[in-house]
Tab-separated table of C-alpha atoms in Angstrom:
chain	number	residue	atom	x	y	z
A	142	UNK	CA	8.035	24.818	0.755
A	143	UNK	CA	11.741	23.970	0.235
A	144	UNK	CA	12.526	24.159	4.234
A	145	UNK	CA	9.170	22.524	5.054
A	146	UNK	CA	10.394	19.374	2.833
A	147	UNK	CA	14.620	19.684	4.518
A	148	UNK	CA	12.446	19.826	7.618
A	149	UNK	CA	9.900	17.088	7.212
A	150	UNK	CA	12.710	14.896	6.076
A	151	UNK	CA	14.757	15.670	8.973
A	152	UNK	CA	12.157	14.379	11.101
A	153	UNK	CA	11.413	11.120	9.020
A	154	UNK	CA	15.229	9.975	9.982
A	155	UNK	CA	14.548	9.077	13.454
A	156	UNK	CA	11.401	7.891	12.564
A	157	UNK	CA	12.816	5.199	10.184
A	158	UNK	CA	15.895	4.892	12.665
A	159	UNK	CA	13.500	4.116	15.017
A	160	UNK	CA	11.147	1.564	13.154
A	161	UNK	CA	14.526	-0.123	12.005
A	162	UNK	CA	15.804	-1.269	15.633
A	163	UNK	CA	12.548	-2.339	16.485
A	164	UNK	CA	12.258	-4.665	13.538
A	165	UNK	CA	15.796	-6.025	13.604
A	166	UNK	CA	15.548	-6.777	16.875
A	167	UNK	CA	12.234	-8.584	16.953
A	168	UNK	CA	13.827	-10.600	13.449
A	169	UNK	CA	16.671	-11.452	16.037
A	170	UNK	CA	15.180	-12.657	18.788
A	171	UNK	CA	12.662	-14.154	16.369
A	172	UNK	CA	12.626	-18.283	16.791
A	173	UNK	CA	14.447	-19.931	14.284
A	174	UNK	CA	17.990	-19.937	12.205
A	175	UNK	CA	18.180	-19.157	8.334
A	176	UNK	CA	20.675	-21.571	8.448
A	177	UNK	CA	19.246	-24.081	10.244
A	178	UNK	CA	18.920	-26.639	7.598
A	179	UNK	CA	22.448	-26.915	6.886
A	180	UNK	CA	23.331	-28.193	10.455
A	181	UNK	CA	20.309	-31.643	9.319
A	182	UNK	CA	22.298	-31.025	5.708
A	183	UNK	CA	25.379	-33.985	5.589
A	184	UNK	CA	26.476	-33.131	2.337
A	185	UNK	CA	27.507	-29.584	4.289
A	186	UNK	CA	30.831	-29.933	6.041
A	187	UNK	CA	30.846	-28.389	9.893
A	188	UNK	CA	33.498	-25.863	9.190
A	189	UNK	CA	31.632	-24.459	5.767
A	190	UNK	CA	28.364	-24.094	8.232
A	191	UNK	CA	31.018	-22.326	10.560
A	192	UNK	CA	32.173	-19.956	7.776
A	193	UNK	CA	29.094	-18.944	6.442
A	194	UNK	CA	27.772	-17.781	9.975
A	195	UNK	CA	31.154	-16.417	10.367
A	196	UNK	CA	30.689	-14.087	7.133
A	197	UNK	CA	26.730	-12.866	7.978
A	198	UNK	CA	27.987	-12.680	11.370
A	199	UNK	CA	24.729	-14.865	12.621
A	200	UNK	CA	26.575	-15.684	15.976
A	201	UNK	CA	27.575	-11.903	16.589
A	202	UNK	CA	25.357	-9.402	19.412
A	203	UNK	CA	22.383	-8.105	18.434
A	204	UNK	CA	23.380	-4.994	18.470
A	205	UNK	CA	26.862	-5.570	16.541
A	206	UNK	CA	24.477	-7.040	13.957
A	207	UNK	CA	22.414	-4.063	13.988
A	208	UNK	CA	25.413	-1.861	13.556
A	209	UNK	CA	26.389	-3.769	10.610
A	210	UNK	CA	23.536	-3.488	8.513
A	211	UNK	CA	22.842	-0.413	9.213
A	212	UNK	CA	26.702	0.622	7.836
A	213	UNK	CA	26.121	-1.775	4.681
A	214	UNK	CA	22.528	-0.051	4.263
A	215	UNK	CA	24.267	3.163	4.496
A	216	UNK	CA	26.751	2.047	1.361
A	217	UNK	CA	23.584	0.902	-0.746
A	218	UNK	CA	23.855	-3.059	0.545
A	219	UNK	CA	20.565	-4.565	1.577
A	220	UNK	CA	22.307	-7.822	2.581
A	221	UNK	CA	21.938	-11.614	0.871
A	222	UNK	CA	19.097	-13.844	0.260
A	223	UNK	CA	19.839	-17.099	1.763
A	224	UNK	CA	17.096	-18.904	0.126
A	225	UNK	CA	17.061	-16.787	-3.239
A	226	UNK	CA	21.280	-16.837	-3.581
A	227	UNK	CA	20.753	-13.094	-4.643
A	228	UNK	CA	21.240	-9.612	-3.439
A	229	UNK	CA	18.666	-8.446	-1.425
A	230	UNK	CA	18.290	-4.905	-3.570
A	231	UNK	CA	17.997	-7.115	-6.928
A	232	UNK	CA	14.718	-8.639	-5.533
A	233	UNK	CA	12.987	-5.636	-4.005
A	234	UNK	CA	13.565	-4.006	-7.699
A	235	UNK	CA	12.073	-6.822	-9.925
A	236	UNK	CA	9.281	-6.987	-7.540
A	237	UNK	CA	8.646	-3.467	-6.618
A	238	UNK	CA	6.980	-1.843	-9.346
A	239	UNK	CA	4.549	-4.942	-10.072
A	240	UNK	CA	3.430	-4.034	-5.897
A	241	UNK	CA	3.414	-0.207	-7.205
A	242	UNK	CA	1.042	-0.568	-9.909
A	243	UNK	CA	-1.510	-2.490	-8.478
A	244	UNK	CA	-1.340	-0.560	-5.353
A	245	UNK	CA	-1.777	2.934	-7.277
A	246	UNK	CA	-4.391	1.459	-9.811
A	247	UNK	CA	-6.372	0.185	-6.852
A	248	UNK	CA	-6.379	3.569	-4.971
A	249	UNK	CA	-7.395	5.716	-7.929
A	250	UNK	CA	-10.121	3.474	-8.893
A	251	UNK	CA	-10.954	3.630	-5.251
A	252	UNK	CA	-10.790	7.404	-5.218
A	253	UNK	CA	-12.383	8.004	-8.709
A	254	UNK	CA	-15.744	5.673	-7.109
A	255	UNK	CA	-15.607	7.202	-3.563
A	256	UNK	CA	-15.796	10.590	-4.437
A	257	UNK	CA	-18.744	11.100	-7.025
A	258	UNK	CA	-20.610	8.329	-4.969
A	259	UNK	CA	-20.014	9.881	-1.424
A	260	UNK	CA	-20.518	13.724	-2.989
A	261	UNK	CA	-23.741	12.686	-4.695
A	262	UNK	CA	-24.953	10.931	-1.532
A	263	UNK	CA	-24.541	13.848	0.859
A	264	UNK	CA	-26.103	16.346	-1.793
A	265	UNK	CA	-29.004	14.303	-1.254
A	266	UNK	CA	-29.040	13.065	2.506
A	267	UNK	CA	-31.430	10.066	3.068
A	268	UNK	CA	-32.623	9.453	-0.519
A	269	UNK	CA	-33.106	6.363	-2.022
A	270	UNK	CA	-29.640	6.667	-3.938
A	271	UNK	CA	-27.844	7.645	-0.453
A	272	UNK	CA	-29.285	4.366	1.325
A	273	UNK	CA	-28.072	2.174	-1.536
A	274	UNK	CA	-24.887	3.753	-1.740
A	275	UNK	CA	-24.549	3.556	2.153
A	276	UNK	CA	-25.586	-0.011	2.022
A	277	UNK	CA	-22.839	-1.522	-0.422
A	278	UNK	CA	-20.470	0.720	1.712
A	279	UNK	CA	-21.060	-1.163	4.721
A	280	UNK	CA	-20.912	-4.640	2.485
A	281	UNK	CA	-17.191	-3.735	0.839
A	282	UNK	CA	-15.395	-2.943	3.895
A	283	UNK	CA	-16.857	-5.785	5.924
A	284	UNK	CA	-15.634	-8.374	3.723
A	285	UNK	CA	-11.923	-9.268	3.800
A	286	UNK	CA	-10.120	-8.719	0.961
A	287	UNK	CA	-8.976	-12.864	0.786
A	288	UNK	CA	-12.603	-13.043	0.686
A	289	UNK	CA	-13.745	-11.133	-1.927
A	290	UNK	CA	-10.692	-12.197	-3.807
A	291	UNK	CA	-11.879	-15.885	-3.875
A	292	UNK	CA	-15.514	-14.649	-4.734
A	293	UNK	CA	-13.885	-12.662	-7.901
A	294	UNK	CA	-12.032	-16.153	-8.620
A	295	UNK	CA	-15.293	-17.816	-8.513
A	296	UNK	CA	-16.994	-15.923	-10.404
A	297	UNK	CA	-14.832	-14.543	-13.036
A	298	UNK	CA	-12.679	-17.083	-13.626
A	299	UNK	CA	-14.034	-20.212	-12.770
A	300	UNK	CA	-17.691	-19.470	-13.725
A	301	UNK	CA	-17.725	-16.757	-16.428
A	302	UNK	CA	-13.500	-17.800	-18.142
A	303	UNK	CA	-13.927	-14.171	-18.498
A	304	UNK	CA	-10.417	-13.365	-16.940
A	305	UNK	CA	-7.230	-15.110	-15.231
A	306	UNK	CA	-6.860	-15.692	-12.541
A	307	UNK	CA	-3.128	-16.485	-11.276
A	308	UNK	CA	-1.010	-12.953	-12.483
A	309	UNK	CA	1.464	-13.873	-14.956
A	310	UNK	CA	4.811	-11.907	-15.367
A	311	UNK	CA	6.069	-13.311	-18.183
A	312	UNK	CA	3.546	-12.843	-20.982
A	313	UNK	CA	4.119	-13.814	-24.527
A	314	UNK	CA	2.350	-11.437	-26.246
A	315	UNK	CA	3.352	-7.976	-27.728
A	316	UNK	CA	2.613	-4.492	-28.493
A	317	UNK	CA	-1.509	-4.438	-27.663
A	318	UNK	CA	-1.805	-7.552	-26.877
A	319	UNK	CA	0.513	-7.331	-24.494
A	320	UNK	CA	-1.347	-4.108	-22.568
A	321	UNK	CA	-4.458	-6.194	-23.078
A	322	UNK	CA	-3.781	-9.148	-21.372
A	323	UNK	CA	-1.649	-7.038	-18.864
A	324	UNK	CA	-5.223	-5.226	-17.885
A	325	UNK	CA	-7.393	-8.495	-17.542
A	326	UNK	CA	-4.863	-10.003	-15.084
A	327	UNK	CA	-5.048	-7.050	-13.485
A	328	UNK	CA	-8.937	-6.025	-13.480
A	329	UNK	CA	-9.643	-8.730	-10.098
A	330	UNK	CA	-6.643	-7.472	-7.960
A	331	UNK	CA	-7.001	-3.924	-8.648
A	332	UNK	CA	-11.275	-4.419	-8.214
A	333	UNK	CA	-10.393	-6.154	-4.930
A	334	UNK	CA	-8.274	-3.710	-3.199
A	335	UNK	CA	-9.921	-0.532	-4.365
A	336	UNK	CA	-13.401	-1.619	-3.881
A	337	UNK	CA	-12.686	-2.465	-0.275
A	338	UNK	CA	-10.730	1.241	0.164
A	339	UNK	CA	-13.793	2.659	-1.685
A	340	UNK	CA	-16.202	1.555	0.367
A	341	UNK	CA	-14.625	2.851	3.494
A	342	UNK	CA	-13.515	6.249	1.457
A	343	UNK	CA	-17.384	6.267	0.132
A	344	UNK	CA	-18.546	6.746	3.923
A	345	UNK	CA	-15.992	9.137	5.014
A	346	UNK	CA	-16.312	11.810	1.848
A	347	UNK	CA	-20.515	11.552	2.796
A	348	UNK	CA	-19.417	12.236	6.104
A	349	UNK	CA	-17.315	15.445	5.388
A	350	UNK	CA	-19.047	16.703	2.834
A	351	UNK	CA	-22.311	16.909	5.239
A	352	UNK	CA	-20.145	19.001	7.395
A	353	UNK	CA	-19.170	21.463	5.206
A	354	UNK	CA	-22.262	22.063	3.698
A	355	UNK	CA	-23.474	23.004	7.455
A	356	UNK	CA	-21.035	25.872	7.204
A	357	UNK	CA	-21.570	29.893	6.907
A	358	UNK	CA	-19.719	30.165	4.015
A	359	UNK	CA	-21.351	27.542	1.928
A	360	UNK	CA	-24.882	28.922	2.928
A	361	UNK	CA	-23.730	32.270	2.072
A	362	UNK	CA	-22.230	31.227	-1.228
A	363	UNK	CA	-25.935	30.175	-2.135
A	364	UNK	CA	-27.475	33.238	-1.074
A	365	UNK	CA	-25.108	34.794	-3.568
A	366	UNK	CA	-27.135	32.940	-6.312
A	367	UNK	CA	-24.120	30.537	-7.307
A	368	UNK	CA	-25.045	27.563	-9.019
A	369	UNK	CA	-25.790	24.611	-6.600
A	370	UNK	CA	-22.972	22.469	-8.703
A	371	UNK	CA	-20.487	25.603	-8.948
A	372	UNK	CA	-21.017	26.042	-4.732
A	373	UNK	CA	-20.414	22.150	-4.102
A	374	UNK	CA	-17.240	22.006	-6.306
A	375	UNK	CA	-15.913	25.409	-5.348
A	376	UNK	CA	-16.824	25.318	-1.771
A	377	UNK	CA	-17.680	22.195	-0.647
A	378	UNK	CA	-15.988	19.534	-2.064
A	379	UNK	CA	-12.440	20.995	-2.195
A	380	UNK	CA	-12.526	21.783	1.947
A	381	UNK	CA	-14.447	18.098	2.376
A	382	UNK	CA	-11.344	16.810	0.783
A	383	UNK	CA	-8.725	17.571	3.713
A	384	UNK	CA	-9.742	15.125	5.818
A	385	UNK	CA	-10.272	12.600	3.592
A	386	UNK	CA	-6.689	13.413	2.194
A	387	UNK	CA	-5.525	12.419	6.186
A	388	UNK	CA	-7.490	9.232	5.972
A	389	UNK	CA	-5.682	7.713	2.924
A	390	UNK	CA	-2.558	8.746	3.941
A	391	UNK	CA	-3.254	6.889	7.820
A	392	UNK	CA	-4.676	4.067	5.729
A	393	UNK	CA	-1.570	3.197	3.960
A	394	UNK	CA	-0.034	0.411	5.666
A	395	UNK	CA	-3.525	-1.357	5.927
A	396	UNK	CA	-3.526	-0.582	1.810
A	397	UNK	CA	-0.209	-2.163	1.914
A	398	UNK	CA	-1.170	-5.381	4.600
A	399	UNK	CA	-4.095	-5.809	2.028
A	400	UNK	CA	-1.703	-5.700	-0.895
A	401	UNK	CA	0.268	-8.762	0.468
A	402	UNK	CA	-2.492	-10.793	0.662
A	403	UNK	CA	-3.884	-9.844	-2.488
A	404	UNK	CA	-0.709	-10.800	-4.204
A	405	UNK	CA	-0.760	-14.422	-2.362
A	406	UNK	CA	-5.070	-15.046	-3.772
A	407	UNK	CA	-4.438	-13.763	-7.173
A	408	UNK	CA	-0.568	-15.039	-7.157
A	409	UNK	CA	1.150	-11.667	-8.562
A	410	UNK	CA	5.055	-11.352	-8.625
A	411	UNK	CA	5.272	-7.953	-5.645
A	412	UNK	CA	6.850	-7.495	-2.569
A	413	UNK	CA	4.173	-8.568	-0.533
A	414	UNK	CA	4.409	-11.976	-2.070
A	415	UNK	CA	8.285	-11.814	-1.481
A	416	UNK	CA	7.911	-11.169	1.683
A	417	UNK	CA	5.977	-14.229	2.898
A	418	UNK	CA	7.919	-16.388	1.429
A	419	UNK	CA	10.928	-14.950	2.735
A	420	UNK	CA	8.807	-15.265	6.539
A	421	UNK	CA	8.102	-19.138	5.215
A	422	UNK	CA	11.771	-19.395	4.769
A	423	UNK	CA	12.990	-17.680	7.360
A	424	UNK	CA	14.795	-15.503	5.270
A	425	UNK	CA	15.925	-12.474	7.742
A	426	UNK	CA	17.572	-10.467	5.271
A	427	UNK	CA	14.909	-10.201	2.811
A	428	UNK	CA	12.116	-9.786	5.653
A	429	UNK	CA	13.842	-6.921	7.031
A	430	UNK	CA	14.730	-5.235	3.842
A	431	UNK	CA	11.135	-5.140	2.235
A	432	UNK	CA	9.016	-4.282	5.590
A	433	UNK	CA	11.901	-1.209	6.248
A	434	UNK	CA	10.606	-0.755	2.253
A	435	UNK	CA	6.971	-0.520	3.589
A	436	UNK	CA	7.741	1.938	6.205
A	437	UNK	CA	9.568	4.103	3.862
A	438	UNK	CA	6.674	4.340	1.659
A	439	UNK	CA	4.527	5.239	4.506
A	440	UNK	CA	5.776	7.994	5.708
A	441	UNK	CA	6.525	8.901	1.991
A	442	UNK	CA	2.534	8.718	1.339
A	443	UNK	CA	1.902	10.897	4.557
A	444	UNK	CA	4.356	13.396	3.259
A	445	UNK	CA	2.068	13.513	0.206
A	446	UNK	CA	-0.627	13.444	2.427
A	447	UNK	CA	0.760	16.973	4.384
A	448	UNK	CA	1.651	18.397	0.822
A	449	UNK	CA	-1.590	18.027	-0.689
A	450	UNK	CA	-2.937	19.893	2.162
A	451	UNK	CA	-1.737	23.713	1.649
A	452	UNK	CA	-2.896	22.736	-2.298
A	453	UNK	CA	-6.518	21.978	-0.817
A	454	UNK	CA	-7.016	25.003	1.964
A	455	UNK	CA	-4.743	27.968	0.840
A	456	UNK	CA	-4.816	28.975	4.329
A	457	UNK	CA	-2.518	26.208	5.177
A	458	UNK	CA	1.588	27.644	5.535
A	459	UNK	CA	4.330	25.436	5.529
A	460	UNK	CA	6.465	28.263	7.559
């Protein structure tokens, strides 16, 4: 296991070395400056403007400026907000684990509906329960997630006042009260993402579960006389769950692309909302830093993803 990880790791460096000069140098030859308002600024002498594109080194070769980051990444500097006047690093971690918990809350609620739903429906192929099921499938994971997010809005906040709608990060309340209100800003966002990953996780565990139930050793299980729950749980589900396992992991950065405009409907304080305001602002350093943070938790996830797998099917080696 150790050398699989030293090994898996090994590979992810290029990756992210890779996925690093193509960003920075679409950011580059991007249109637009970051500093571009202080040349139409005349309370901003010339040879200050000079200076400070002198220091970020905004007049340097791509490549020189791709050098440099890199080296101050290396050291543990993610660079300067020009429209926050902060380090880079000191927004990505007040912002991170709000993006975190919604993220993770969304998927296990999505997982925890998926799998019961999609198991029970392919236990009992073309029944009543499997149509319905198959029908509000096809419904979650047609609808956009901005539009289902405005539905929730509608009908939650505006109709029913049963819950907030614009995610507040500094609450006044305390102890319980505090974890209560903390859950009803959270019940839309978290509904919104996972019920849209559910849907499409709901078809996909029907799907593989109806294959492995088609297999030898599943029929022969039941000729055993096993219990029809024992051979699903035993048998079934746990081998269905492989390929669903590669699906969330592939699925990650549209989890993520979904995130960011779930935290713009329902206004929450993450990185996804950082980062379009740093793309309104044209704020390179922050752009760069948090979607290099997206990739990184990618191919984190898919490492999961490829552990998870010799815990599913024994059979699997990491040699």
């Amino acid at each position: 296991m150790s050398r699989y990880l030293i090994r898996r790791l090994l590979i992810a460096i290029p990756s992210l070395l890779g996925i690093s000069v193509v960003l920075f140098t679409v950011l580059a030859l991007a249109p637009g400056d970051p500093f571009g308002e202080l040349a139409t600024n005349p309370s901003i002498p010339p040879e200050v403007q000079a200076s400070l594109r002198l220091k970020f080194g905004l007049d340097d070769p791509v490549p020189v400026r791709y050098l440099h980051w890199l080296t101050a990444m290396l050291h543990g500097d993610w660079g300067f907000s020009f429209a926050s006047r902060v380090n880079v690093d000191t927004l990505i971690l007040q912002r991170l684990p709000t993006t975190l918990a919604v993220i993770g809350a969304s998927q296990l609620f999505a997982l925890l509906t998926a799998l019961p739903i999609g198991v029970y429906a392919a236990t009992r192929p073309y029944s009543v329960f499997d149509q319905i099921a198959g029908t509000f499938a096809l419904i979650g994971f047609s609808l956009p997630t901005f539009f289902t997010g405005i539905v929730f809005i509608l009908v939650f906040s505006i109709y029913l006042n049963w819950l907030p709608f614009v995610f507040r990060s500094d609450l006044s309340a305390s102890g319980l009260a505090w974890w209560w209100e903390e859950i009803r800003q959270s019940i839309m966002p978290v509904a919104v993402l996972g019920l849209f990953q559910g849907a499409t996780w709901t078809r996909f565990v029907r799907s593989a579960v109806l294959d492995v139930t088609r297999l030898d050793y599943v029929t022969t299980a039941r000729a055993k006389g096993l219990r029809e729950s024992g051979v699903v749980m035993k048998h079934v589900v746990r081998n269905a769950l492989i390929p669903v396992v590669t699906l969330i992991a592939l699925q990650m950065p549209i989890v993520f692309g979904g995130a960011i405009v779930t935290e713009q409907i329902f206004r929450i304080p993450g990185i996804g909302s950082l980062l379009i305001s740093a793309i309104l602002a044209n704020d390179t350093p922050v752009i760069m830093a948090v979607t290099f943070v997206f990739a990184c938790l990618v191919i984190m996830f898919n490492l999961i993803a490829d552990l998870l797998y010799g815990w599913l099917d024994p059979r699997i080696s990491y040699s």
